[in-house]
Coordinates of C-alpha atoms and ligand atoms in Angstrom, one line a residue:
Chain A
X1357 CA 0.0 0.0 0.0
X1358 CA 1.1 3.6 -0.6
X1359 CA 1.3 4.3 3.2
X1360 CA 3.7 1.3 3.7
X1361 CA 5.9 2.3 0.8
X1362 CA 6.1 5.9 1.8
X1363 CA 6.8 5.0 5.4
X1364 CA 9.7 2.8 4.3
X1365 CA 11.0 5.6 2.0
X1366 CA 10.8 8.1 4.9
X1367 CA 12.1 5.8 7.6
X1368 CA 15.5 7.3 7.4
X1369 CA 14.1 10.8 7.9
X1370 CA 12.0 10.0 10.9
X1371 CA 14.6 10.8 13.4
X1372 CA 15.6 14.1 11.8
X1373 CA 12.3 16.0 12.0
X1374 CA 12.9 19.4 10.4
X1375 CA 11.5 20.4 7.0
X1376 CA 10.4 18.5 3.9
X1377 CA 12.9 19.5 1.3
X1378 CA 13.1 19.0 -2.4
X1379 CA 15.7 16.3 -1.9
X1380 CA 14.2 14.3 0.8
X1381 CA 10.8 14.0 -0.8
X1382 CA 12.0 13.0 -4.3
X1383 CA 11.8 9.3 -3.6
X1384 CA 8.5 9.8 -1.8
X1385 CA 7.1 11.6 -4.9
X1386 CA 8.3 8.7 -7.1
X1387 CA 6.4 6.3 -4.9
X1388 CA 3.3 8.4 -5.2
X1389 CA 3.6 8.7 -9.0
X1390 CA 4.0 4.9 -9.2
X1391 CA 0.9 4.4 -7.0
X1392 CA -1.1 6.7 -9.3
X1393 CA 0.1 4.9 -12.5
X1394 CA -0.7 1.5 -11.0
X1395 CA -4.1 2.9 -10.3
X1396 CA -4.5 3.7 -14.1
X1397 CA -4.3 7.5 -13.6
X1398 CA -3.3 9.0 -16.9
X1399 CA 0.5 9.5 -17.3
X1400 CA 0.4 13.2 -17.9
X1401 CA -2.2 13.7 -15.2
X1402 CA -0.1 11.8 -12.7
X1403 CA 3.0 13.8 -13.6
X1404 CA 1.1 17.1 -13.1
X1405 CA -0.4 16.0 -9.9
X1406 CA 3.0 15.0 -8.4
X1407 CA 4.4 18.3 -9.4
X1408 CA 1.6 20.2 -7.6
X1409 CA 2.3 18.0 -4.5
X1410 CA 5.9 18.8 -4.6
X1411 CA 5.1 22.5 -4.6
X1412 CA 2.8 22.1 -1.6
X1413 CA 5.1 19.8 0.3
X1414 CA 8.5 21.5 0.0
X1415 CA 9.1 23.7 2.9
X1416 CA 6.3 22.2 5.0
X1417 CA 7.3 21.7 8.6
X1418 CA 7.5 18.1 9.5
X1419 CA 5.1 17.7 12.4
X1420 CA 6.4 16.1 15.5
X1421 CA 3.4 13.9 15.9
X1422 CA 3.5 12.2 12.5
X1423 CA 6.2 10.7 10.3
X1424 CA 7.2 12.6 7.1
X1425 CA 5.8 9.8 5.1
X1426 CA 2.4 10.1 6.8
X1427 CA 2.5 13.8 6.4
X1428 CA 3.2 13.5 2.6
X1429 CA 0.4 11.1 2.4
X1430 CA -2.0 13.5 4.1
X1431 CA -1.0 16.2 1.6
X1432 CA -1.5 13.8 -1.3
X1433 CA -4.8 12.5 0.0
X1434 CA -6.2 15.9 0.7
X1435 CA -5.2 17.2 -2.7
X1436 CA -6.7 14.2 -4.4
X1437 CA -9.9 14.6 -2.5
X1438 CA -10.1 18.3 -3.5
X1439 CA -9.5 17.4 -7.1
X1440 CA -12.2 14.7 -6.9
X1441 CA -14.7 17.6 -6.4
X1442 CA -17.2 18.8 -3.9
X1443 CA -19.1 16.0 -2.2
X1444 CA -22.6 16.3 -3.3
X1445 CA -23.1 17.5 -6.8
X1446 CA -26.8 16.7 -7.2
X1447 CA -28.8 16.3 -10.4
X1448 CA -30.1 19.7 -11.4
X1449 CA -33.9 19.1 -10.9
X1450 CA -36.3 21.7 -12.3
X1451 CA -39.7 22.4 -10.7
X1452 CA -41.3 21.6 -14.1
X1453 CA -39.7 19.1 -16.5
X1454 CA -36.1 17.9 -16.2
X1455 CA -34.4 16.3 -19.2
X1456 CA -31.3 14.1 -18.6
X1457 CA -29.2 12.6 -21.4
X1458 CA -26.9 9.6 -20.9
X1459 CA -23.9 9.5 -23.2
X1460 CA -20.7 7.5 -23.4
X1461 CA -18.6 4.8 -25.0
X1462 CA -20.0 1.4 -25.9
X1463 CA -20.7 -0.9 -23.0
X1464 CA -20.0 1.6 -20.3
X1465 CA -23.3 1.0 -18.5
X1466 CA -25.6 3.8 -19.9
X1467 CA -28.8 1.7 -20.3
X1468 CA -28.5 0.1 -16.9
X1469 CA -27.7 3.5 -15.3
X1470 CA -30.8 5.0 -16.9
X1471 CA -32.8 2.5 -14.9
X1472 CA -30.9 3.1 -11.8
X1473 CA -31.2 6.9 -12.0
X1474 CA -35.0 6.5 -12.7
X1475 CA -35.3 4.4 -9.6
X1476 CA -33.3 6.9 -7.5
X1477 CA -35.3 9.9 -8.7
X1478 CA -38.6 8.2 -8.2
X1479 CA -37.6 7.6 -4.6
X1480 CA -37.2 11.4 -4.4
X1481 CA -40.8 11.8 -5.5
X1482 CA -40.2 12.3 -9.2
X1483 CA -42.0 10.6 -12.1
X1484 CA -39.5 9.5 -14.7
X1485 CA -40.0 8.7 -18.3
X1486 CA -37.4 6.6 -20.0
X1487 CA -36.7 7.2 -23.7
X1488 CA -35.2 4.5 -25.8
X1489 CA -33.1 6.5 -28.3
X1490 CA -30.6 3.7 -29.1
X1491 CA -31.9 2.3 -32.4
X1492 CA -28.8 0.6 -33.5
X1493 CA -27.8 -1.9 -30.9
X1494 CA -29.8 -5.2 -31.2
X1495 CA -32.5 -5.3 -28.5
X1496 CA -31.4 -2.0 -26.9
X1497 CA -35.0 -0.8 -27.0
X1498 CA -36.2 -4.1 -25.5
X1499 CA -33.5 -3.8 -22.8
X1500 CA -34.9 -0.4 -21.7
X1501 CA -38.5 -1.8 -22.0
X1502 CA -37.6 -4.6 -19.6
X1503 CA -36.1 -2.2 -17.1
X1504 CA -39.1 0.1 -17.4
X1505 CA -41.3 -2.9 -16.7
X1506 CA -39.2 -3.9 -13.6
X1507 CA -39.5 -0.3 -12.3
X1508 CA -43.1 0.0 -13.3
X1509 CA -42.2 3.2 -15.3
X1510 CA -43.2 4.3 -18.8
X1511 CA -40.7 3.9 -21.7
X1512 CA -41.1 5.9 -24.8
X1513 CA -40.2 4.0 -28.0
X1514 CA -40.6 4.7 -31.7
X1515 CA -40.5 2.7 -34.9
X1516 CA -38.2 4.0 -37.6
X1517 CA -37.3 7.4 -36.2
X1518 CA -33.9 9.0 -35.9
X1519 CA -32.6 9.5 -32.3
X1520 CA -32.9 13.3 -32.2
X1521 CA -36.6 13.0 -33.2
X1522 CA -37.2 10.2 -30.8
X1523 CA -35.8 12.3 -28.0
X1524 CA -37.8 15.3 -29.0
X1525 CA -41.0 13.3 -29.3
X1526 CA -40.4 11.6 -26.0
X1527 CA -39.9 14.9 -24.2
X1528 CA -43.0 16.4 -25.8
X1529 CA -45.3 13.8 -24.5
X1530 CA -43.8 13.5 -21.1
X1531 CA -46.2 15.7 -19.2
X1532 CA -49.2 14.1 -20.9
X1533 CA -48.0 10.9 -19.2
X1534 CA -47.7 12.7 -15.9
X1535 CA -43.9 12.5 -16.0
X1536 CA -41.6 15.3 -14.7
X1537 CA -38.2 13.8 -15.5
X1538 CA -37.1 12.4 -18.9
X1539 CA -34.1 10.1 -19.1
X1540 CA -32.7 9.7 -22.7
X1541 CA -30.8 6.5 -23.3
X1542 CA -28.4 6.9 -26.2
X1543 CA -26.4 4.4 -28.2
X1544 CA -22.8 3.8 -27.2
X1545 CA -20.4 5.5 -29.6
X1546 CA -16.7 6.3 -30.1
X1547 CA -15.6 9.9 -29.4
X1548 CA -13.9 9.8 -32.8
X1549 CA -17.0 8.9 -34.7
X1550 CA -17.8 12.3 -36.0
X1551 CA -21.3 11.4 -37.4
X1552 CA -22.5 9.9 -34.2
X1553 CA -21.0 12.7 -32.0
X1554 CA -22.9 15.1 -34.3
X1555 CA -26.0 13.1 -33.7
X1556 CA -25.7 13.9 -30.0
X1557 CA -25.1 17.6 -30.7
X1558 CA -28.3 17.5 -32.8
X1559 CA -30.3 16.0 -29.9
X1560 CA -29.0 18.9 -27.8
X1561 CA -30.1 21.4 -30.4
X1562 CA -33.6 19.9 -30.7
X1563 CA -34.2 19.2 -27.0
X1564 CA -33.7 21.4 -24.0
X1565 CA -31.4 19.0 -22.1
X1566 CA -30.8 20.0 -18.5
X1567 CA -28.2 17.4 -17.7
X1568 CA -25.8 15.6 -19.9
X1569 CA -24.2 12.7 -18.0
X1570 CA -21.1 11.0 -19.3
X1571 CA -21.2 7.4 -18.2
X1572 CA -17.7 6.0 -17.9
X1573 CA -16.4 2.5 -17.0
X1574 CA -14.3 2.8 -13.8
X1575 CA -11.7 0.3 -15.2
X1576 CA -10.8 2.4 -18.1
X1577 CA -7.1 3.0 -18.4
X1578 CA -5.0 5.7 -20.0
X1579 CA -7.6 6.3 -22.8
X1580 CA -10.1 7.8 -20.3
X1581 CA -8.7 11.3 -20.9
X1582 CA -9.2 11.0 -24.7
X1583 CA -12.8 10.0 -24.7
X1584 CA -13.8 12.2 -21.7
X1585 CA -12.2 15.3 -23.3
X1586 CA -13.9 14.8 -26.6
X1587 CA -17.4 14.2 -25.2
X1588 CA -17.0 17.2 -23.0
X1589 CA -15.7 19.5 -25.7
X1590 CA -18.4 18.6 -28.1
X1591 CA -21.3 18.4 -25.6
X1592 CA -20.3 20.3 -22.5
X1593 CA -21.4 17.5 -20.2
X1594 CA -22.8 18.5 -16.8
X1595 CA -21.6 15.5 -14.9
X1596 CA -20.0 12.0 -14.9
X1597 CA -21.2 8.7 -13.6
X1598 CA -18.5 6.1 -12.9
X1599 CA -19.7 2.5 -13.3
X1600 CA -18.6 -0.9 -12.2
X1601 CA -16.9 0.3 -9.1
X1602 CA -18.0 -2.9 -7.4
X1603 CA -15.0 -4.5 -9.0
X1604 CA -11.4 -4.2 -7.8
X1605 CA -10.1 -1.6 -10.2
X1606 CA -8.4 1.3 -8.4
X1607 CA -10.3 3.7 -10.6
X1608 CA -7.6 6.2 -11.5
X1609 CA -9.7 7.1 -14.5
X1610 CA -11.8 9.1 -12.1
X1611 CA -8.8 11.5 -11.5
X1612 CA -8.0 11.7 -15.2
X1613 CA -11.6 12.4 -16.1
X1614 CA -11.9 15.1 -13.4
X1615 CA -8.7 16.7 -14.5
X1616 CA -9.5 16.8 -18.1
X1617 CA -13.2 17.9 -17.9
X1618 CA -13.5 19.7 -14.7
X1619 CA -17.0 18.3 -14.4
X1620 CA -18.3 16.7 -11.2
X1621 CA -18.6 13.0 -10.7
X1622 CA -22.2 12.8 -9.5
X1623 CA -22.8 9.1 -9.0
X1624 CA -21.1 5.7 -9.0
X1625 CA -22.5 2.4 -10.2
X1626 CA -21.7 -0.4 -7.8
X1627 CA -23.5 -3.4 -9.2
X1628 CA -25.9 -4.6 -11.9
X1629 CA -29.1 -4.3 -10.0
X1630 CA -31.2 -1.2 -10.3
X1631 CA -30.6 -0.1 -6.6
X1632 CA -26.8 -0.1 -7.2
X1633 CA -26.3 3.6 -7.7
X1634 CA -24.6 5.7 -5.0
X1635 CA -23.7 9.3 -4.6
X1636 CA -20.0 9.9 -5.3
X1637 CA -17.7 10.3 -2.3
X1638 CA -14.5 12.1 -3.3
X1639 CA -12.5 11.2 -0.2
X1640 CA -13.4 7.5 -0.6
X1641 CA -12.3 7.6 -4.2
X1642 CA -9.0 9.3 -3.2
X1643 CA -8.3 6.4 -0.7
X1644 CA -9.2 3.8 -3.4
X1645 CA -6.9 5.4 -6.0
X1646 CA -4.0 5.6 -3.6
X1647 CA -4.5 1.9 -2.7
Chain B
X728 CA 27.5 6.5 -32.0
X729 CA 25.3 7.0 -35.0
X730 CA 23.3 10.2 -34.2
X731 CA 20.4 10.1 -31.8
X732 CA 20.6 10.7 -28.0
X733 CA 21.9 8.2 -25.5
X734 CA 19.7 6.5 -23.0
X735 CA 19.6 9.3 -20.5
X736 CA 17.0 10.1 -17.9
X737 CA 15.1 12.3 -20.2
X738 CA 14.9 9.6 -22.8
X739 CA 13.8 7.0 -20.3
X740 CA 11.1 9.4 -19.1
X741 CA 9.9 9.7 -22.7
X742 CA 10.0 6.0 -23.1
X743 CA 8.0 5.6 -19.9
X744 CA 5.3 8.0 -21.3
X745 CA 5.0 5.8 -24.4
X746 CA 4.7 2.6 -22.4
X747 CA 2.3 3.9 -19.8
X748 CA 0.1 5.8 -22.2
X749 CA -0.7 2.6 -24.1
X750 CA -1.6 0.7 -20.9
X751 CA 1.6 -1.3 -20.7
X752 CA 2.2 0.1 -17.2
X753 CA 2.3 -3.3 -15.5
X754 CA 5.3 -4.3 -17.6
X755 CA 6.9 -0.9 -18.1
X756 CA 9.7 -1.5 -15.5
X757 CA 10.6 -4.9 -17.1
X758 CA 10.5 -3.5 -20.6
X759 CA 12.8 -0.6 -19.7
X760 CA 15.2 -3.0 -18.0
X761 CA 15.4 -5.1 -21.2
X762 CA 16.1 -1.9 -23.2
X763 CA 18.8 -0.8 -20.8
X764 CA 20.4 -4.3 -20.8
X765 CA 20.4 -4.4 -24.6
X766 CA 21.9 -0.9 -24.6
X767 CA 24.7 -2.1 -22.3
X768 CA 25.4 -5.0 -24.6
X769 CA 25.5 -2.7 -27.6
X770 CA 22.5 -4.4 -29.2
X771 CA 21.0 -0.9 -29.2
X772 CA 23.4 2.0 -29.8
X773 CA 21.1 5.0 -30.0
X774 CA 17.5 6.1 -29.2
X775 CA 16.3 5.5 -32.8
X776 CA 17.2 1.9 -32.4
X777 CA 15.2 1.6 -29.1
X778 CA 11.9 1.6 -30.9
X779 CA 13.1 -0.9 -33.5
X780 CA 14.3 -3.1 -30.8
X781 CA 11.1 -2.8 -28.9
X782 CA 8.9 -3.5 -31.9
X783 CA 10.8 -6.8 -32.5
X784 CA 10.9 -7.7 -28.8
X785 CA 7.2 -7.0 -28.1
X786 CA 6.0 -8.6 -31.3
X787 CA 8.0 -11.7 -30.5
X788 CA 6.5 -11.9 -27.0
X789 CA 3.0 -11.6 -28.4
X790 CA 3.6 -14.3 -31.0
X791 CA 3.9 -18.0 -30.7
X792 CA 0.5 -18.8 -29.3
X793 CA -1.9 -20.6 -31.5
X794 CA -4.0 -17.9 -33.1
X795 CA -6.3 -20.4 -34.8
X796 CA -9.0 -21.9 -32.8
X797 CA -8.4 -25.4 -31.6
X798 CA -10.8 -27.7 -33.3
X799 CA -12.3 -30.9 -31.9
X800 CA -10.8 -34.1 -33.3
X801 CA -14.3 -35.1 -34.2
X802 CA -17.8 -33.7 -33.5
X803 CA -18.7 -30.2 -32.5
X804 CA -16.0 -27.7 -31.4
X805 CA -17.2 -26.0 -28.3
X806 CA -16.1 -22.4 -27.7
X807 CA -17.0 -20.8 -24.3
X808 CA -17.0 -16.9 -24.3
X809 CA -16.6 -15.0 -21.0
X810 CA -15.6 -11.6 -19.7
X811 CA -16.6 -8.7 -17.5
X812 CA -19.7 -6.7 -18.1
X813 CA -20.0 -4.8 -21.4
X814 CA -16.6 -6.0 -22.8
X815 CA -18.2 -7.1 -26.1
X816 CA -18.9 -10.9 -25.6
X817 CA -22.2 -11.1 -27.4
X818 CA -21.1 -8.9 -30.3
X819 CA -17.9 -10.9 -30.6
X820 CA -19.9 -14.1 -30.9
X821 CA -21.8 -12.6 -33.8
X822 CA -18.5 -11.8 -35.4
X823 CA -17.1 -15.2 -34.8
X824 CA -20.3 -16.7 -36.2
X825 CA -19.7 -14.8 -39.5
X826 CA -16.0 -15.8 -39.4
X827 CA -16.8 -19.5 -39.2
X828 CA -19.6 -19.4 -41.6
X829 CA -17.3 -17.8 -44.2
X830 CA -15.0 -20.9 -43.7
X831 CA -17.9 -23.1 -44.6
X832 CA -18.5 -24.3 -41.1
X833 CA -22.0 -24.7 -39.5
X834 CA -22.5 -22.8 -36.3
X835 CA -24.9 -23.1 -33.3
X836 CA -25.3 -20.4 -30.6
X837 CA -26.1 -20.9 -27.0
X838 CA -27.8 -17.9 -25.2
X839 CA -26.0 -18.5 -21.9
X840 CA -26.8 -15.1 -20.5
X841 CA -30.0 -15.8 -18.7
X842 CA -29.7 -12.9 -16.3
X843 CA -29.4 -9.5 -18.1
X844 CA -32.4 -7.6 -19.5
X845 CA -32.9 -8.6 -23.2
X846 CA -29.6 -10.5 -23.4
X847 CA -31.3 -13.5 -25.0
X848 CA -33.2 -11.2 -27.4
X849 CA -29.9 -9.5 -28.4
X850 CA -28.2 -12.8 -29.3
X851 CA -31.4 -14.0 -31.0
X852 CA -31.3 -11.0 -33.3
X853 CA -27.8 -11.9 -34.3
X854 CA -28.7 -15.5 -34.9
X855 CA -31.6 -14.4 -37.1
X856 CA -29.4 -11.9 -39.1
X857 CA -26.6 -14.5 -39.5
X858 CA -29.0 -17.3 -40.2
X859 CA -27.8 -19.7 -37.5
X860 CA -29.8 -21.7 -35.0
X861 CA -29.8 -20.7 -31.3
X862 CA -30.5 -22.6 -28.1
X863 CA -32.0 -20.6 -25.3
X864 CA -33.6 -20.9 -21.9
X865 CA -36.0 -18.9 -19.8
X866 CA -34.7 -15.6 -18.4
X867 CA -33.6 -16.5 -14.8
X868 CA -33.0 -20.1 -15.7
X869 CA -29.7 -21.8 -14.9
X870 CA -27.1 -21.0 -17.5
X871 CA -25.6 -24.4 -17.0
X872 CA -28.9 -25.9 -18.1
X873 CA -28.7 -23.9 -21.3
X874 CA -25.2 -25.0 -21.9
X875 CA -26.2 -28.6 -21.4
X876 CA -29.1 -28.3 -23.8
X877 CA -26.9 -26.5 -26.3
X878 CA -24.3 -29.4 -26.3
X879 CA -27.1 -31.9 -26.8
X880 CA -28.4 -29.9 -29.7
X881 CA -24.9 -29.5 -31.2
X882 CA -24.3 -33.3 -31.0
X883 CA -27.7 -34.1 -32.5
X884 CA -27.4 -31.6 -35.3
X885 CA -23.7 -32.4 -35.9
X886 CA -22.7 -28.8 -36.0
X887 CA -19.1 -27.8 -36.5
X888 CA -18.9 -25.0 -34.0
X889 CA -20.9 -24.3 -30.8
X890 CA -20.5 -20.7 -29.4
X891 CA -21.6 -20.3 -25.8
X892 CA -22.4 -16.8 -24.6
X893 CA -22.3 -16.0 -20.9
X894 CA -23.4 -13.1 -18.8
X895 CA -21.0 -10.4 -18.0
X896 CA -19.5 -10.8 -14.5
X897 CA -16.7 -9.2 -12.5
X898 CA -13.9 -11.5 -11.5
X899 CA -14.3 -10.4 -7.9
X900 CA -17.9 -11.9 -7.7
X901 CA -17.1 -15.3 -6.3
X902 CA -20.6 -16.8 -6.8
X903 CA -20.7 -15.7 -10.4
X904 CA -17.2 -17.1 -11.0
X905 CA -18.4 -20.4 -9.5
X906 CA -21.4 -20.3 -11.8
X907 CA -19.0 -19.9 -14.8
X908 CA -16.9 -22.8 -13.6
X909 CA -20.1 -24.9 -13.4
X910 CA -20.9 -24.0 -17.0
X911 CA -17.4 -25.1 -18.1
X912 CA -17.8 -28.3 -16.2
X913 CA -21.1 -29.1 -17.9
X914 CA -19.5 -28.6 -21.3
X915 CA -16.5 -30.8 -20.4
X916 CA -18.8 -33.6 -19.0
X917 CA -20.9 -33.8 -22.1
X918 CA -18.0 -33.7 -24.6
X919 CA -14.6 -35.2 -23.7
X920 CA -12.3 -32.3 -24.7
X921 CA -14.8 -29.5 -24.4
X922 CA -14.6 -26.6 -24.2
X923 CA -12.0 -26.7 -26.9
X924 CA -11.5 -22.9 -26.7
X925 CA -12.2 -20.6 -23.8
X926 CA -12.1 -17.0 -25.0
X927 CA -11.9 -14.0 -22.6
X928 CA -13.2 -10.9 -24.2
X929 CA -11.3 -7.8 -23.0
X930 CA -12.2 -4.2 -23.7
X931 CA -9.2 -2.5 -25.2
X932 CA -10.0 0.7 -23.1
X933 CA -9.5 -1.3 -19.9
X934 CA -6.4 -0.4 -17.9
X935 CA -4.3 -2.7 -15.7
X936 CA -7.4 -4.3 -14.2
X937 CA -7.3 -6.4 -17.4
X938 CA -4.4 -8.3 -16.0
X939 CA -6.4 -9.2 -12.9
X940 CA -9.3 -10.2 -15.1
X941 CA -7.2 -12.5 -17.1
X942 CA -5.6 -14.1 -14.0
X943 CA -8.9 -14.8 -12.2
X944 CA -10.9 -15.9 -15.2
X945 CA -8.0 -18.1 -16.2
X946 CA -7.8 -19.7 -12.7
X947 CA -11.5 -20.4 -12.9
X948 CA -12.1 -21.6 -16.5
X949 CA -8.6 -22.0 -18.1
X950 CA -8.8 -19.3 -20.7
X951 CA -7.1 -20.3 -23.9
X952 CA -7.3 -17.0 -25.8
X953 CA -8.1 -13.3 -25.7
X954 CA -10.4 -11.3 -27.9
X955 CA -9.4 -7.7 -27.6
X956 CA -12.5 -5.6 -28.5
X957 CA -13.0 -2.0 -29.4
X958 CA -9.6 -1.5 -30.9
X959 CA -11.3 0.8 -33.4
X960 CA -11.3 3.5 -30.7
X961 CA -8.2 5.4 -29.5
X962 CA -7.2 2.9 -26.8
X963 CA -4.1 0.9 -27.6
X964 CA -4.9 -2.3 -25.6
X965 CA -1.3 -2.6 -24.2
X966 CA -2.6 -4.6 -21.2
X967 CA -2.3 -7.7 -23.4
X968 CA 1.5 -7.3 -23.2
X969 CA 1.3 -7.7 -19.4
X970 CA -1.2 -10.5 -19.7
X971 CA 1.1 -12.5 -22.0
X972 CA 4.0 -11.8 -19.7
X973 CA 2.2 -12.8 -16.5
X974 CA -0.4 -15.4 -17.5
X975 CA 0.8 -16.4 -21.0
X976 CA -2.5 -16.2 -22.7
X977 CA -2.3 -15.2 -26.5
X978 CA -4.6 -12.8 -28.2
X979 CA -6.4 -14.6 -30.9
X980 CA -8.8 -12.0 -32.4
X981 CA -9.3 -8.3 -32.2
X982 CA -12.7 -6.4 -32.5
X983 CA -12.6 -3.3 -34.6
X984 CA -16.3 -2.3 -34.8
X985 CA -19.9 -3.2 -34.0
X986 CA -20.8 -5.3 -37.1
X987 CA -20.2 -9.0 -37.8
X988 CA -17.4 -8.1 -40.3
X989 CA -15.4 -6.3 -37.6
X990 CA -13.3 -9.1 -36.4
X991 CA -9.7 -9.7 -37.4
X992 CA -7.3 -12.5 -36.6
X993 CA -4.6 -11.1 -34.3
X994 CA -1.3 -10.0 -35.9
X995 CA 1.4 -9.0 -33.4
X996 CA 3.6 -6.8 -35.6
X997 CA 1.0 -4.2 -36.7
X998 CA -0.5 -4.2 -33.2
X999 CA 2.9 -3.5 -31.6
X1000 CA 3.6 -0.8 -34.2
X1001 CA 0.4 1.0 -33.2
X1002 CA 1.3 0.5 -29.5
X1003 CA 4.6 2.3 -29.8
X1004 CA 3.4 5.2 -32.0
Ligands
GTP2939 N1 -21.0 -5.0 -12.0 C1 -21.5 -3.9 -12.6 N2 -22.0 -4.1 -13.8 C2 -22.6 -3.0 -14.4 C3 -22.7 -1.7 -13.7 N3 -23.4 -0.9 -14.6 C4 -23.7 -1.6 -15.7 N4 -23.2 -2.9 -15.6 C5 -23.3 -4.0 -16.5 O1 -22.5 -3.6 -17.6 C6 -23.0 -4.2 -18.8 C7 -23.3 -3.1 -19.8 O2 -24.3 -2.3 -19.4 P1 -25.3 -1.5 -20.4 O3 -26.2 -0.7 -19.6 O4 -25.9 -2.5 -21.4 O5 -24.2 -0.6 -21.1 P2 -24.5 0.5 -22.2 O6 -23.5 1.6 -22.0 O7 -25.9 0.8 -22.4 O8 -24.0 -0.3 -23.5 P3 -24.2 0.2 -25.0 O9 -25.6 0.7 -25.1 O10 -24.0 -1.0 -25.9 O11 -23.2 1.2 -25.3 C8 -24.3 -4.9 -18.4 O12 -23.9 -6.3 -18.2 C9 -24.7 -4.3 -17.1 O13 -25.4 -5.1 -16.3 C10 -22.1 -1.6 -12.4 O14 -22.1 -0.5 -11.8 N5 -21.6 -2.7 -11.9
GTP2940 N1 -16.6 0.2 -31.4 C1 -16.8 -1.1 -31.0 N2 -17.8 -1.5 -30.2 C2 -17.9 -2.8 -29.9 C3 -17.0 -3.7 -30.2 N3 -17.4 -4.9 -29.7 C4 -18.5 -4.7 -29.0 N4 -18.9 -3.4 -29.1 C5 -20.0 -2.7 -28.6 O1 -19.9 -2.7 -27.2 C6 -21.2 -2.8 -26.6 C7 -21.3 -4.0 -25.7 O2 -21.2 -5.1 -26.4 P1 -21.9 -6.5 -26.0 O3 -21.6 -7.5 -27.0 O4 -23.3 -6.3 -25.6 O5 -21.0 -6.8 -24.7 P2 -21.2 -8.0 -23.6 O6 -19.9 -8.3 -23.1 O7 -22.0 -9.1 -24.2 O8 -22.1 -7.2 -22.5 P3 -22.8 -7.9 -21.3 O9 -23.4 -9.2 -21.8 O10 -23.8 -6.9 -20.8 O11 -21.7 -8.2 -20.2 C8 -22.2 -2.8 -27.7 O12 -22.6 -1.5 -28.0 C9 -21.4 -3.3 -28.9 O13 -21.8 -2.9 -30.2 C10 -15.8 -3.3 -31.0 O14 -14.9 -4.1 -31.4 N5 -15.8 -2.0 -31.4
MG2941 MG1 -27.2 0.7 -23.9
MG2942 MG1 -23.7 -10.0 -23.6

């Protein structure tokens, strides 16, 4: 674990007390960089993070009550938690109708998360409508229909329409169904697929979307910055949902995505069932990344 | 020396960036050690030569597994497909179906994901589009029972290839890994050498967790090959270098899109070239 490795790095400084200097923390910083890279934090993001730690740590008085290693860890942990964002970044819910669009790479967990979010919002007294706007994946519409049935919530579907029109039509008839939240499920797509990225931009033009949530797989490696950056640049996402955190991935993608988009991670998916959506805890994520 | 820099700290740092950025992080230290050793022995004399050295070195390490699927000596060849949630298993089975049909082989599908919403429907659509028969069970039924029925059908119909789809699962979910082991056991009990191939489908965007996936899936069901999906994105898929290094499982196929045509037999050299770009 990072605390063990930093403790061993600093074991020779323990007796000296004094100040954390550029020399004596070099090895500690290398350990920290290694821990971040092992956690799949993007290489450039890890480098930048370690540099900012160095600036904060140099000159800091070594407290008598803790070892220098523990002190460095505290600086790292606190900085990570700050970077992870403010604790509760809730869904922006309007008094009238709220429209939420889920976007992301193939297989990241969008459709399942649509169901989870619908369940969570209905517990908060909202009446969600699910819109099946993935017309390309075999049985995607059916998948959302099944979830809607499990949740006893309406699902808007259409034969033969294009996704932007399906979304617009779904939103238009939401209130006639007594619904006040619309959740748009979109097809997974590559951030480098210009036509499909434009399709999402078109949805945004046609529909007043209040929240665009980027759904990312927590086990994503170095590529997390590339896709997150592109989705954010083209759509200006309002938040991120990190899925499959019930596995044992360290989840460094969370730091990379935060760094490159500046957008809040609002929820985490921690299982396949529809009640497995939790509010994001930045300090817990910091612990997990550090290992 | 013939132009180019020497292997100084700055170069090593640049090399680290190349290795880590393509998800080769778990083997980066070993790779750099090999480069430095070759440099000491004058096998590499400048930084230009480092990348040529690495291309040869990594391509060699990814070669040598059998990239063709192992066929049954007689009767149906059984292929079990597994992997974590959303990695591309079902779509890869559609691609493999097309791949085998183009070789003139008959294919039968087993809808072994009895858990996820519309999983059976998804594979059924592929079966219809590709004009192959499919064995399925009720949603919520025991996937091992579907596997059993599928093998019986494969034997009765004398098909060449049986492709068994399974539900996505995390390697940390012990009960689900036990379920997968049970499916494998059912296959091996019905047909002596089955499953002839056990393919782990890995998402190319996955980081170092892919190594852990390979280890645990292999411990449970003896994975014989990897399918690296979604290589049409910007992820490089370098985790397979670490997997070959630590668990010695070869990549057999790569997925480069969402349609049945988007499957390629794995070729180490062009893959490694892209890794080191
Ligand atoms: N363990 C776990 N599995 C999850 C989680 N979220 C989603 N899944 C699973 O991940 C797989 C993919 O989920 P989907 O909802 O189909 O993903 P998607 O993004 O809609 O996929 P596409 O529409 O094809 O892009 C399914 O097997 C889900 O059950 C999670 O938080 N934990
Ligand atoms: N771009 C791209 N997308 C792919 C590739 N392989 C699969 N996909 C997409 O990834 C998503 C998930 O694929 P599935 O085949 O449903 O994945 P799975 O592993 O069966 O998912 P679960 O059964 O839910 O665990 C779908 O949208 C597929 O179209 C690939 O090689 N390239
Ligand atoms: Mg979906
Ligand atoms: Mg599947």
